[in-house]
Amino acid sequence: MRATKYPQSPVVQTTSSAADGLPGAHAEEIVLRTTESADARRSRLTTGALVTLFGLLLLVLAVKTTGASHFALSDAFDTVQLPTITLPGMATVLVCGLLTLLAGLGYLSGRLHGKLPAIAGTVAALAVMVGFLAWAVAGRDLPFPVTNQLNGTLAIATPLVLGSLAGVLCERAGVVNVAIEGQFLVAAFAAGVVGSVTKSIPMALVAAVIAGVLMAALLALFTITYLVDQVVMGVVINLFAAGITGFLFDQLVQPQSTELNSAPQMQNIAIPGLSKIPFFGPVLFNQTALAYIAVASVILVWFLVYRTKWGLRVRAVGEHPKAADTVGINVTMTRWSSVLMGGVFAGLGGAFFTIGSTGSFSKDMTVGNGFIALAALIMGRYHPVLAPLMALFFGFVKQMASQLSAVGVEVPSQWLLMLPYLACIIAVAGLVGRVRAPAADGLPYVKEGH
């Protein structure tokens, strides 16, 4: 019997010890109960313990919360001014703490089954965010700007979404891509320099994509063709990217920063009509071209992976390359094509750091975003939709840290800067549990007889 992650309701089945209708036949009732594997139990208990801990922490914070919490739904410059929501600080934090605590105890009890674990996890996540914000802004004169929070979330999450999609394409084909950070960095450098020389955003995007594909080709050459350890090669590419961009920046770009480090910046593109919708319009329909590209990329990658013959081959190669080879699929070429396509999205993600935000390049400016994209990939279970959603989560946490600092929360700035990476560690190490990667992920394939 296959073990499931959470205990299910008992299943009752009636059988007979002899043929129906024969004399002496006795009906027997057999109760079938699912059993929980050791990994599933460990994951459930770890998740339950962490959620319970967050619930207890919110209850402690509720005792120390004074004043009301204000949340502004509009910016000062918005045409339509929405009201500011005021919540009682202590009561809000207390309710959120109790909801989180109940969700944690539900995990620990093992009584959640079916869709209940997902519902409990969602409720706990929302309760922790709302409770923490209510505690942080309670008693403050300045309201917490919700629209700024959501706008910043989408902006910060844009490269993370594109990077997670690059990881999805690689890992689904069985190639571990730890080199997203290096791809980001080289693409950002290429976009910055080419954008500065040509003053053209489209040319800068093309340069970033080419740089991302070249770095992907480097990864594919050594891991697929020459069978180098994929994780080690990813680390080497990251170090190579940091070294080569740093050297070129010091020797070439910095001495001529006016000509080589002054790229044009993308401006927000407002979609007529939709951008005027109160609250949602400025957030969803007044973004940069890269943000729209990121949303379109999620749909495109999902379609490629699950609705095309090429995607079926990629998934087959990632799960069982020998079986795929047996039915005539070229494993090497399929993996190469998937990794190179991932390089396209990594290149677009890297372009964000220069032409999408600052307009100039600085050494190591990606500051670990490639690794956060990798964490989003794992949290999203290598799925082309779930991984971008996890990227949005990390974008939300990073923007929240910035917003809390702006409203003057009495938390050391160092702790606020640590918040996104702390959330990354907690989410990947505890809340996600055991994630099943494609069966052949990270395993080189050598065709028999070669």
CSV table of C-alpha atoms in Angstrom, one decimal:
chain,number,residue,atom,x,y,z
A,1,MET,CA,0.0,0.0,0.0
A,2,ARG,CA,1.4,3.4,-0.9
A,3,ALA,CA,2.0,5.7,2.1
A,4,THR,CA,0.5,9.1,2.0
A,5,LYS,CA,1.8,12.3,3.5
A,6,TYR,CA,-1.0,12.7,6.0
A,7,PRO,CA,-3.4,10.1,7.6
A,8,GLN,CA,-6.6,9.7,5.7
A,9,SER,CA,-10.0,8.7,6.9
A,10,PRO,CA,-10.5,5.0,7.3
A,11,VAL,CA,-11.8,3.2,4.2
A,12,VAL,CA,-14.4,0.4,4.7
A,13,GLN,CA,-14.7,-2.4,2.2
A,14,THR,CA,-17.0,-5.4,2.4
A,15,THR,CA,-15.9,-8.7,1.0
A,16,SER,CA,-17.1,-12.3,1.4
A,17,SER,CA,-15.1,-15.5,2.1
A,18,ALA,CA,-17.1,-17.4,-0.6
A,19,ALA,CA,-19.1,-16.7,-3.7
A,20,ASP,CA,-22.1,-14.4,-3.1
A,21,GLY,CA,-25.3,-16.4,-2.5
A,22,LEU,CA,-23.5,-19.7,-1.6
A,23,PRO,CA,-24.5,-21.3,1.7
A,24,GLY,CA,-22.1,-20.6,4.5
A,25,ALA,CA,-20.8,-17.4,2.9
A,26,HIS,CA,-20.0,-14.8,5.6
A,27,ALA,CA,-19.5,-11.1,4.9
A,28,GLU,CA,-16.4,-9.6,6.4
A,29,GLU,CA,-15.7,-6.0,7.0
A,30,ILE,CA,-12.1,-5.0,6.3
A,31,VAL,CA,-11.0,-1.6,7.5
A,32,LEU,CA,-8.1,-0.2,5.5
A,33,ARG,CA,-6.0,2.5,7.1
A,34,THR,CA,-3.3,4.4,5.4
A,35,THR,CA,0.1,4.5,7.1
A,36,GLU,CA,2.4,7.6,7.4
A,37,SER,CA,5.9,7.2,6.2
A,38,ALA,CA,8.8,8.2,8.4
A,39,ASP,CA,9.7,11.1,6.0
A,40,ALA,CA,6.1,12.4,6.0
A,41,ARG,CA,5.8,12.2,9.7
A,42,ARG,CA,9.1,14.0,10.2
A,43,SER,CA,8.0,16.7,7.8
A,44,ARG,CA,4.6,17.1,9.5
A,45,LEU,CA,6.1,17.4,13.0
A,46,THR,CA,8.8,19.9,11.8
A,47,THR,CA,6.2,22.0,10.1
A,48,GLY,CA,3.9,21.8,13.1
A,49,ALA,CA,6.6,22.7,15.5
A,50,LEU,CA,7.6,25.8,13.5
A,51,VAL,CA,4.1,27.0,13.0
A,52,THR,CA,3.3,26.5,16.7
A,53,LEU,CA,6.5,28.4,17.6
A,54,PHE,CA,5.3,31.3,15.4
A,55,GLY,CA,1.9,31.2,17.1
A,56,LEU,CA,3.5,31.4,20.5
A,57,LEU,CA,5.7,34.2,19.4
A,58,LEU,CA,2.7,36.2,18.2
A,59,LEU,CA,1.0,35.7,21.5
A,60,VAL,CA,4.0,37.1,23.3
A,61,LEU,CA,4.1,40.1,20.9
A,62,ALA,CA,0.4,40.6,21.5
A,63,VAL,CA,1.0,41.3,25.2
A,64,LYS,CA,3.5,44.0,24.3
A,65,THR,CA,1.4,45.6,21.6
A,66,THR,CA,-0.1,49.0,22.3
A,67,GLY,CA,-2.2,51.3,20.2
A,68,ALA,CA,-3.9,50.9,16.9
A,69,SER,CA,-2.4,49.6,13.6
A,70,HIS,CA,-3.1,51.8,10.5
A,71,PHE,CA,-2.9,50.5,6.9
A,72,ALA,CA,-3.1,53.0,4.1
A,73,LEU,CA,-4.7,51.6,0.9
A,74,SER,CA,-3.8,54.6,-1.3
A,75,ASP,CA,-0.7,56.7,-1.9
A,76,ALA,CA,-0.8,60.4,-1.4
A,77,PHE,CA,-0.7,61.0,-5.1
A,78,ASP,CA,-3.5,58.6,-6.1
A,79,THR,CA,-6.5,60.1,-7.9
A,80,VAL,CA,-8.9,58.0,-5.9
A,81,GLN,CA,-8.2,58.1,-2.2
A,82,LEU,CA,-9.3,54.9,-0.4
A,83,PRO,CA,-9.8,54.9,3.3
A,84,THR,CA,-7.1,53.9,5.8
A,85,ILE,CA,-7.9,50.7,7.7
A,86,THR,CA,-7.5,50.9,11.4
A,87,LEU,CA,-7.2,47.7,13.5
A,88,PRO,CA,-6.9,47.3,17.2
A,89,GLY,CA,-3.3,46.3,17.6
A,90,MET,CA,-3.4,43.9,20.5
A,91,ALA,CA,-6.6,42.1,19.4
A,92,THR,CA,-5.3,41.7,15.9
A,93,VAL,CA,-2.0,40.2,17.0
A,94,LEU,CA,-3.8,38.0,19.5
A,95,VAL,CA,-6.3,36.6,17.0
A,96,CYS,CA,-3.5,36.0,14.4
A,97,GLY,CA,-1.4,34.2,17.1
A,98,LEU,CA,-4.3,32.0,18.1
A,99,LEU,CA,-5.0,31.1,14.4
A,100,THR,CA,-1.4,30.2,13.9
A,101,LEU,CA,-1.2,28.2,17.1
A,102,LEU,CA,-4.3,26.2,16.1
A,103,ALA,CA,-2.8,25.5,12.7
A,104,GLY,CA,0.4,24.3,14.3
A,105,LEU,CA,-1.4,22.0,16.8
A,106,GLY,CA,-3.4,20.6,13.9
A,107,TYR,CA,-0.2,19.6,12.1
A,108,LEU,CA,1.2,18.1,15.3
A,109,SER,CA,-2.0,16.1,16.0
A,110,GLY,CA,-1.9,14.4,12.6
A,111,ARG,CA,-5.6,14.9,12.2
A,112,LEU,CA,-5.3,17.1,9.1
A,113,HIS,CA,-5.9,15.2,5.9
A,114,GLY,CA,-7.0,15.9,2.4
A,115,LYS,CA,-6.9,19.6,1.6
A,116,LEU,CA,-6.8,20.6,5.3
A,117,PRO,CA,-3.0,20.8,5.6
A,118,ALA,CA,-2.8,23.2,2.7
A,119,ILE,CA,-5.6,25.3,4.1
A,120,ALA,CA,-4.0,25.4,7.5
A,121,GLY,CA,-0.7,26.3,6.1
A,122,THR,CA,-2.2,29.2,4.1
A,123,VAL,CA,-4.1,30.5,7.1
A,124,ALA,CA,-1.0,30.3,9.2
A,125,ALA,CA,1.1,32.1,6.7
A,126,LEU,CA,-1.4,35.0,6.3
A,127,ALA,CA,-1.9,35.2,10.1
A,128,VAL,CA,1.8,35.4,10.7
A,129,MET,CA,2.2,38.2,8.1
A,130,VAL,CA,-0.8,40.2,9.3
A,131,GLY,CA,0.0,39.7,13.0
A,132,PHE,CA,3.7,40.7,12.5
A,133,LEU,CA,2.7,43.8,10.6
A,134,ALA,CA,0.0,44.7,13.1
A,135,TRP,CA,2.6,44.5,15.9
A,136,ALA,CA,5.2,46.4,14.0
A,137,VAL,CA,3.1,49.4,13.1
A,138,ALA,CA,0.9,49.6,16.2
A,139,GLY,CA,1.0,53.0,17.8
A,140,ARG,CA,2.8,54.6,14.8
A,141,ASP,CA,1.8,57.9,13.4
A,142,LEU,CA,2.6,56.9,9.9
A,143,PRO,CA,0.3,54.2,8.4
A,144,PHE,CA,1.8,51.2,6.7
A,145,PRO,CA,1.5,51.8,2.9
A,146,VAL,CA,-0.1,48.7,1.5
A,147,THR,CA,0.2,49.8,-2.2
A,148,ASN,CA,3.9,50.5,-1.8
A,149,GLN,CA,4.3,47.1,-0.3
A,150,LEU,CA,2.6,45.4,-3.2
A,151,ASN,CA,4.3,47.5,-5.8
A,152,GLY,CA,7.7,46.8,-4.3
A,153,THR,CA,6.9,43.1,-4.0
A,154,LEU,CA,6.2,42.8,-7.8
A,155,ALA,CA,9.4,44.8,-8.6
A,156,ILE,CA,11.6,42.7,-6.3
A,157,ALA,CA,10.1,39.4,-7.3
A,158,THR,CA,10.5,40.1,-11.1
A,159,PRO,CA,14.1,38.7,-11.3
A,160,LEU,CA,13.3,36.0,-8.8
A,161,VAL,CA,10.4,34.8,-10.9
A,162,LEU,CA,12.5,34.7,-14.0
A,163,GLY,CA,15.4,32.9,-12.2
A,164,SER,CA,13.0,30.3,-10.7
A,165,LEU,CA,11.7,29.6,-14.3
A,166,ALA,CA,15.3,29.1,-15.4
A,167,GLY,CA,15.8,26.6,-12.6
A,168,VAL,CA,12.5,24.8,-13.5
A,169,LEU,CA,13.7,24.2,-17.1
A,170,CYS,CA,17.1,22.9,-16.0
A,171,GLU,CA,16.0,20.7,-13.1
A,172,ARG,CA,13.1,19.2,-15.0
A,173,ALA,CA,15.6,18.0,-17.5
A,174,GLY,CA,17.8,16.5,-14.8
A,175,VAL,CA,20.4,19.3,-14.5
A,176,VAL,CA,21.0,21.0,-11.2
A,177,ASN,CA,21.4,24.8,-11.7
A,178,VAL,CA,23.2,26.4,-8.8
A,179,ALA,CA,24.6,28.9,-11.3
A,180,ILE,CA,21.5,31.2,-11.4
A,181,GLU,CA,23.4,33.8,-9.4
A,182,GLY,CA,26.3,33.8,-11.9
A,183,GLN,CA,23.9,34.0,-14.8
A,184,PHE,CA,22.2,37.0,-13.2
A,185,LEU,CA,25.5,38.8,-12.6
A,186,VAL,CA,26.9,38.4,-16.1
A,187,ALA,CA,23.6,39.3,-17.7
A,188,ALA,CA,23.4,42.4,-15.5
A,189,PHE,CA,26.9,43.5,-16.6
A,190,ALA,CA,26.1,42.9,-20.3
A,191,ALA,CA,22.8,44.8,-20.1
A,192,GLY,CA,24.5,47.7,-18.3
A,193,VAL,CA,27.4,48.1,-20.7
A,194,VAL,CA,25.4,47.5,-23.9
A,195,GLY,CA,22.6,49.8,-22.7
A,196,SER,CA,25.1,52.5,-21.8
A,197,VAL,CA,26.8,52.3,-25.3
A,198,THR,CA,23.6,52.0,-27.4
A,199,LYS,CA,21.2,53.9,-25.1
A,200,SER,CA,18.7,51.2,-26.2
A,201,ILE,CA,16.7,49.1,-23.8
A,202,PRO,CA,15.8,46.4,-26.4
A,203,MET,CA,19.5,46.0,-27.3
A,204,ALA,CA,20.4,45.8,-23.6
A,205,LEU,CA,17.8,43.0,-23.2
A,206,VAL,CA,19.2,41.2,-26.1
A,207,ALA,CA,22.7,41.4,-24.7
A,208,ALA,CA,21.5,40.2,-21.3
A,209,VAL,CA,19.8,37.2,-22.9
A,210,ILE,CA,22.9,36.3,-24.9
A,211,ALA,CA,25.0,36.5,-21.7
A,212,GLY,CA,22.6,34.3,-19.9
A,213,VAL,CA,22.6,31.7,-22.7
A,214,LEU,CA,26.4,31.7,-22.9
A,215,MET,CA,26.6,31.0,-19.1
A,216,ALA,CA,24.0,28.3,-19.5
A,217,ALA,CA,26.1,26.8,-22.4
A,218,LEU,CA,29.1,26.8,-20.1
A,219,LEU,CA,27.1,24.9,-17.5
A,220,ALA,CA,25.7,22.4,-20.1
A,221,LEU,CA,29.1,21.8,-21.7
A,222,PHE,CA,30.8,20.7,-18.6
A,223,THR,CA,27.9,18.9,-16.8
A,224,ILE,CA,26.1,17.3,-19.8
A,225,THR,CA,28.9,16.7,-22.2
A,226,TYR,CA,31.9,16.3,-19.9
A,227,LEU,CA,29.9,14.9,-16.9
A,228,VAL,CA,31.4,17.3,-14.3
A,229,ASP,CA,29.6,17.3,-11.0
A,230,GLN,CA,26.7,19.7,-11.5
A,231,VAL,CA,26.7,21.3,-8.1
A,232,VAL,CA,30.4,21.9,-8.1
A,233,MET,CA,30.2,23.3,-11.6
A,234,GLY,CA,27.5,25.7,-10.6
A,235,VAL,CA,29.6,27.0,-7.8
A,236,VAL,CA,32.6,27.4,-10.1
A,237,ILE,CA,30.4,29.4,-12.6
A,238,ASN,CA,29.2,31.7,-9.8
A,239,LEU,CA,32.8,32.4,-8.8
A,240,PHE,CA,33.9,32.8,-12.4
A,241,ALA,CA,31.0,35.3,-12.9
A,242,ALA,CA,32.0,37.3,-9.9
A,243,GLY,CA,35.6,37.4,-10.9
A,244,ILE,CA,35.2,38.3,-14.6
A,245,THR,CA,32.6,41.0,-14.0
A,246,GLY,CA,34.6,42.5,-11.1
A,247,PHE,CA,37.8,42.5,-13.3
A,248,LEU,CA,36.1,44.1,-16.3
A,249,PHE,CA,34.3,46.6,-14.1
A,250,ASP,CA,37.6,47.7,-12.4
A,251,GLN,CA,39.6,47.8,-15.6
A,252,LEU,CA,37.1,48.9,-18.2
A,253,VAL,CA,33.8,50.2,-16.9
A,254,GLN,CA,34.7,52.3,-13.8
A,255,PRO,CA,37.4,54.4,-15.5
A,256,GLN,CA,34.8,55.3,-18.2
A,257,SER,CA,31.6,55.2,-16.1
A,258,THR,CA,30.0,58.1,-18.1
A,259,GLU,CA,30.1,56.2,-21.3
A,260,LEU,CA,30.0,52.6,-20.1
A,261,ASN,CA,27.9,52.7,-16.9
A,262,SER,CA,25.0,55.0,-17.5
A,263,ALA,CA,22.3,52.7,-19.1
A,264,PRO,CA,18.7,53.9,-19.6
A,265,GLN,CA,16.2,52.7,-17.1
A,266,MET,CA,12.9,51.1,-17.9
A,267,GLN,CA,9.8,53.2,-17.1
A,268,ASN,CA,6.5,51.9,-15.9
A,269,ILE,CA,4.0,51.1,-18.6
A,270,ALA,CA,0.4,51.9,-17.6
A,271,ILE,CA,-2.2,49.7,-19.3
A,272,PRO,CA,-5.0,52.1,-20.4
A,273,GLY,CA,-8.2,51.7,-18.4
A,274,LEU,CA,-6.9,48.9,-16.2
A,275,SER,CA,-4.3,51.0,-14.5
A,276,LYS,CA,-7.1,53.4,-13.3
A,277,ILE,CA,-8.8,50.7,-11.2
A,278,PRO,CA,-8.5,51.8,-7.5
A,279,PHE,CA,-6.0,49.9,-5.5
A,280,PHE,CA,-5.4,47.0,-7.9
A,281,GLY,CA,-4.8,49.1,-11.0
A,282,PRO,CA,-1.5,50.9,-10.0
A,283,VAL,CA,-0.2,47.6,-8.5
A,284,LEU,CA,-0.9,45.2,-11.3
A,285,PHE,CA,-1.2,47.3,-14.4
A,286,ASN,CA,1.4,50.0,-14.0
A,287,GLN,CA,4.7,48.0,-14.1
A,288,THR,CA,7.9,47.8,-16.2
A,289,ALA,CA,8.1,45.7,-19.3
A,290,LEU,CA,10.2,43.1,-17.5
A,291,ALA,CA,7.4,42.6,-14.9
A,292,TYR,CA,4.9,41.9,-17.8
A,293,ILE,CA,7.5,39.7,-19.4
A,294,ALA,CA,7.9,37.7,-16.1
A,295,VAL,CA,4.1,37.1,-16.0
A,296,ALA,CA,4.0,36.0,-19.6
A,297,SER,CA,7.0,33.8,-19.0
A,298,VAL,CA,5.2,31.8,-16.3
A,299,ILE,CA,2.4,31.0,-18.7
A,300,LEU,CA,4.9,30.2,-21.5
A,301,VAL,CA,7.0,27.8,-19.4
A,302,TRP,CA,3.9,26.1,-18.0
A,303,PHE,CA,2.7,25.6,-21.6
A,304,LEU,CA,6.1,24.3,-22.8
A,305,VAL,CA,6.5,21.9,-19.9
A,306,TYR,CA,3.0,20.4,-19.8
A,307,ARG,CA,1.4,21.0,-23.1
A,308,THR,CA,4.1,20.3,-25.8
A,309,LYS,CA,5.9,17.3,-27.0
A,310,TRP,CA,9.2,18.9,-26.2
A,311,GLY,CA,8.1,19.4,-22.6
A,312,LEU,CA,7.1,15.8,-22.3
A,313,ARG,CA,10.6,14.8,-23.5
A,314,VAL,CA,12.2,17.1,-21.0
A,315,ARG,CA,10.2,15.6,-18.1
A,316,ALA,CA,10.9,12.1,-19.3
A,317,VAL,CA,14.6,12.8,-19.5
A,318,GLY,CA,14.5,14.3,-16.0
A,319,GLU,CA,12.8,11.3,-14.5
A,320,HIS,CA,14.2,8.3,-16.4
A,321,PRO,CA,16.8,9.2,-19.1
A,322,LYS,CA,17.5,5.5,-19.9
A,323,ALA,CA,13.9,4.8,-20.6
A,324,ALA,CA,13.7,8.0,-22.7
A,325,ASP,CA,16.7,7.0,-24.6
A,326,THR,CA,15.2,3.6,-25.3
A,327,VAL,CA,12.1,5.1,-27.0
A,328,GLY,CA,14.4,7.3,-29.2
A,329,ILE,CA,14.7,10.5,-27.3
A,330,ASN,CA,18.1,12.2,-27.5
A,331,VAL,CA,18.8,12.7,-23.9
A,332,THR,CA,21.9,14.9,-24.4
A,333,MET,CA,20.2,17.3,-26.9
A,334,THR,CA,17.1,17.5,-24.8
A,335,ARG,CA,19.0,18.5,-21.8
A,336,TRP,CA,21.1,21.0,-23.8
A,337,SER,CA,18.0,22.7,-25.2
A,338,SER,CA,16.3,22.9,-21.8
A,339,VAL,CA,19.4,24.4,-20.1
A,340,LEU,CA,19.9,26.9,-22.9
A,341,MET,CA,16.3,28.0,-22.7
A,342,GLY,CA,16.7,28.4,-19.0
A,343,GLY,CA,19.6,30.7,-19.8
A,344,VAL,CA,17.2,33.0,-21.7
A,345,PHE,CA,15.0,33.6,-18.6
A,346,ALA,CA,18.1,33.9,-16.3
A,347,GLY,CA,19.4,36.6,-18.7
A,348,LEU,CA,16.2,38.5,-18.6
A,349,GLY,CA,16.2,38.3,-14.8
A,350,GLY,CA,19.8,39.6,-14.7
A,351,ALA,CA,18.8,42.6,-16.9
A,352,PHE,CA,16.5,43.8,-14.1
A,353,PHE,CA,19.4,44.7,-11.9
A,354,THR,CA,20.7,47.4,-14.3
A,355,ILE,CA,18.2,48.6,-16.9
A,356,GLY,CA,15.2,47.5,-14.7
A,357,SER,CA,16.2,49.4,-11.6
A,358,THR,CA,19.4,51.4,-11.0
A,359,GLY,CA,20.6,52.0,-14.6
A,360,SER,CA,24.2,51.2,-13.6
A,361,PHE,CA,26.3,48.2,-12.7
A,362,SER,CA,28.2,47.6,-9.5
A,363,LYS,CA,30.3,44.6,-8.4
A,364,ASP,CA,28.3,41.7,-6.9
A,365,MET,CA,25.1,43.7,-7.3
A,366,THR,CA,22.8,40.6,-7.4
A,367,VAL,CA,23.6,40.0,-3.7
A,368,GLY,CA,22.3,36.5,-3.5
A,369,ASN,CA,19.1,36.8,-5.5
A,370,GLY,CA,20.1,33.9,-7.6
A,371,PHE,CA,20.2,31.7,-4.5
A,372,ILE,CA,16.8,33.0,-3.4
A,373,ALA,CA,15.4,32.1,-6.8
A,374,LEU,CA,16.9,28.6,-6.3
A,375,ALA,CA,15.1,28.5,-2.9
A,376,ALA,CA,11.9,29.5,-4.5
A,377,LEU,CA,12.3,26.7,-7.0
A,378,ILE,CA,12.7,24.1,-4.3
A,379,MET,CA,9.8,25.6,-2.3
A,380,GLY,CA,7.7,25.5,-5.4
A,381,ARG,CA,8.4,21.8,-5.9
A,382,TYR,CA,10.0,22.4,-9.3
A,383,HIS,CA,6.7,23.5,-10.8
A,384,PRO,CA,6.5,26.4,-13.3
A,385,VAL,CA,3.6,28.1,-11.4
A,386,LEU,CA,4.3,27.3,-7.8
A,387,ALA,CA,8.0,28.3,-8.0
A,388,PRO,CA,7.1,31.9,-9.2
A,389,LEU,CA,4.5,32.1,-6.4
A,390,MET,CA,7.2,31.3,-3.9
A,391,ALA,CA,9.4,34.0,-5.6
A,392,LEU,CA,6.5,36.5,-4.9
A,393,PHE,CA,6.6,35.4,-1.2
A,394,PHE,CA,10.3,36.2,-0.9
A,395,GLY,CA,9.7,39.5,-2.8
A,396,PHE,CA,7.0,40.3,-0.2
A,397,VAL,CA,9.3,39.6,2.7
A,398,LYS,CA,12.2,41.7,1.2
A,399,GLN,CA,9.9,44.7,0.5
A,400,MET,CA,8.3,44.4,4.0
A,401,ALA,CA,11.7,44.7,5.6
A,402,SER,CA,12.3,47.9,3.6
A,403,GLN,CA,8.9,49.3,4.4
A,404,LEU,CA,9.2,48.6,8.2
A,405,SER,CA,12.5,50.4,8.2
A,406,ALA,CA,10.9,53.4,6.5
A,407,VAL,CA,8.0,53.7,9.1
A,408,GLY,CA,10.5,53.7,11.9
A,409,VAL,CA,9.9,50.3,13.5
A,410,GLU,CA,11.9,49.8,16.7
A,411,VAL,CA,13.8,46.8,15.3
A,412,PRO,CA,17.5,46.9,14.6
A,413,SER,CA,18.1,47.6,10.9
A,414,GLN,CA,20.5,44.6,10.8
A,415,TRP,CA,17.6,42.3,11.8
A,416,LEU,CA,15.3,43.8,9.1
A,417,LEU,CA,18.1,43.2,6.5
A,418,MET,CA,18.3,39.6,7.7
A,419,LEU,CA,14.6,39.0,7.5
A,420,PRO,CA,14.4,37.8,3.8
A,421,TYR,CA,17.3,35.4,4.2
A,422,LEU,CA,15.9,34.1,7.6
A,423,ALA,CA,12.5,33.5,5.9
A,424,CYS,CA,14.3,31.7,3.1
A,425,ILE,CA,16.1,29.4,5.6
A,426,ILE,CA,13.0,28.7,7.7
A,427,ALA,CA,10.9,28.0,4.7
A,428,VAL,CA,13.2,25.7,2.9
A,429,ALA,CA,14.6,23.9,5.9
A,430,GLY,CA,11.4,23.5,7.9
A,431,LEU,CA,8.1,24.5,6.4
A,432,VAL,CA,8.4,22.8,3.0
A,433,GLY,CA,9.5,19.4,4.3
A,434,ARG,CA,10.9,16.8,2.0
A,435,VAL,CA,10.5,17.9,-1.7
A,436,ARG,CA,10.8,15.3,-4.4
A,437,ALA,CA,13.1,16.5,-7.2
A,438,PRO,CA,13.0,14.8,-10.6
A,439,ALA,CA,14.4,11.3,-10.2
A,440,ALA,CA,17.4,11.9,-12.4
A,441,ASP,CA,18.1,15.4,-11.2
A,442,GLY,CA,21.9,15.8,-10.8
A,443,LEU,CA,22.7,12.4,-12.3
A,444,PRO,CA,24.8,12.4,-15.5
A,445,TYR,CA,23.7,10.1,-18.3
A,446,VAL,CA,26.1,8.1,-20.4
A,447,LYS,CA,24.6,6.2,-23.4
A,448,GLU,CA,25.4,2.5,-23.3
A,449,GLY,CA,28.2,1.6,-25.7
A,450,HIS,CA,29.7,5.1,-25.6
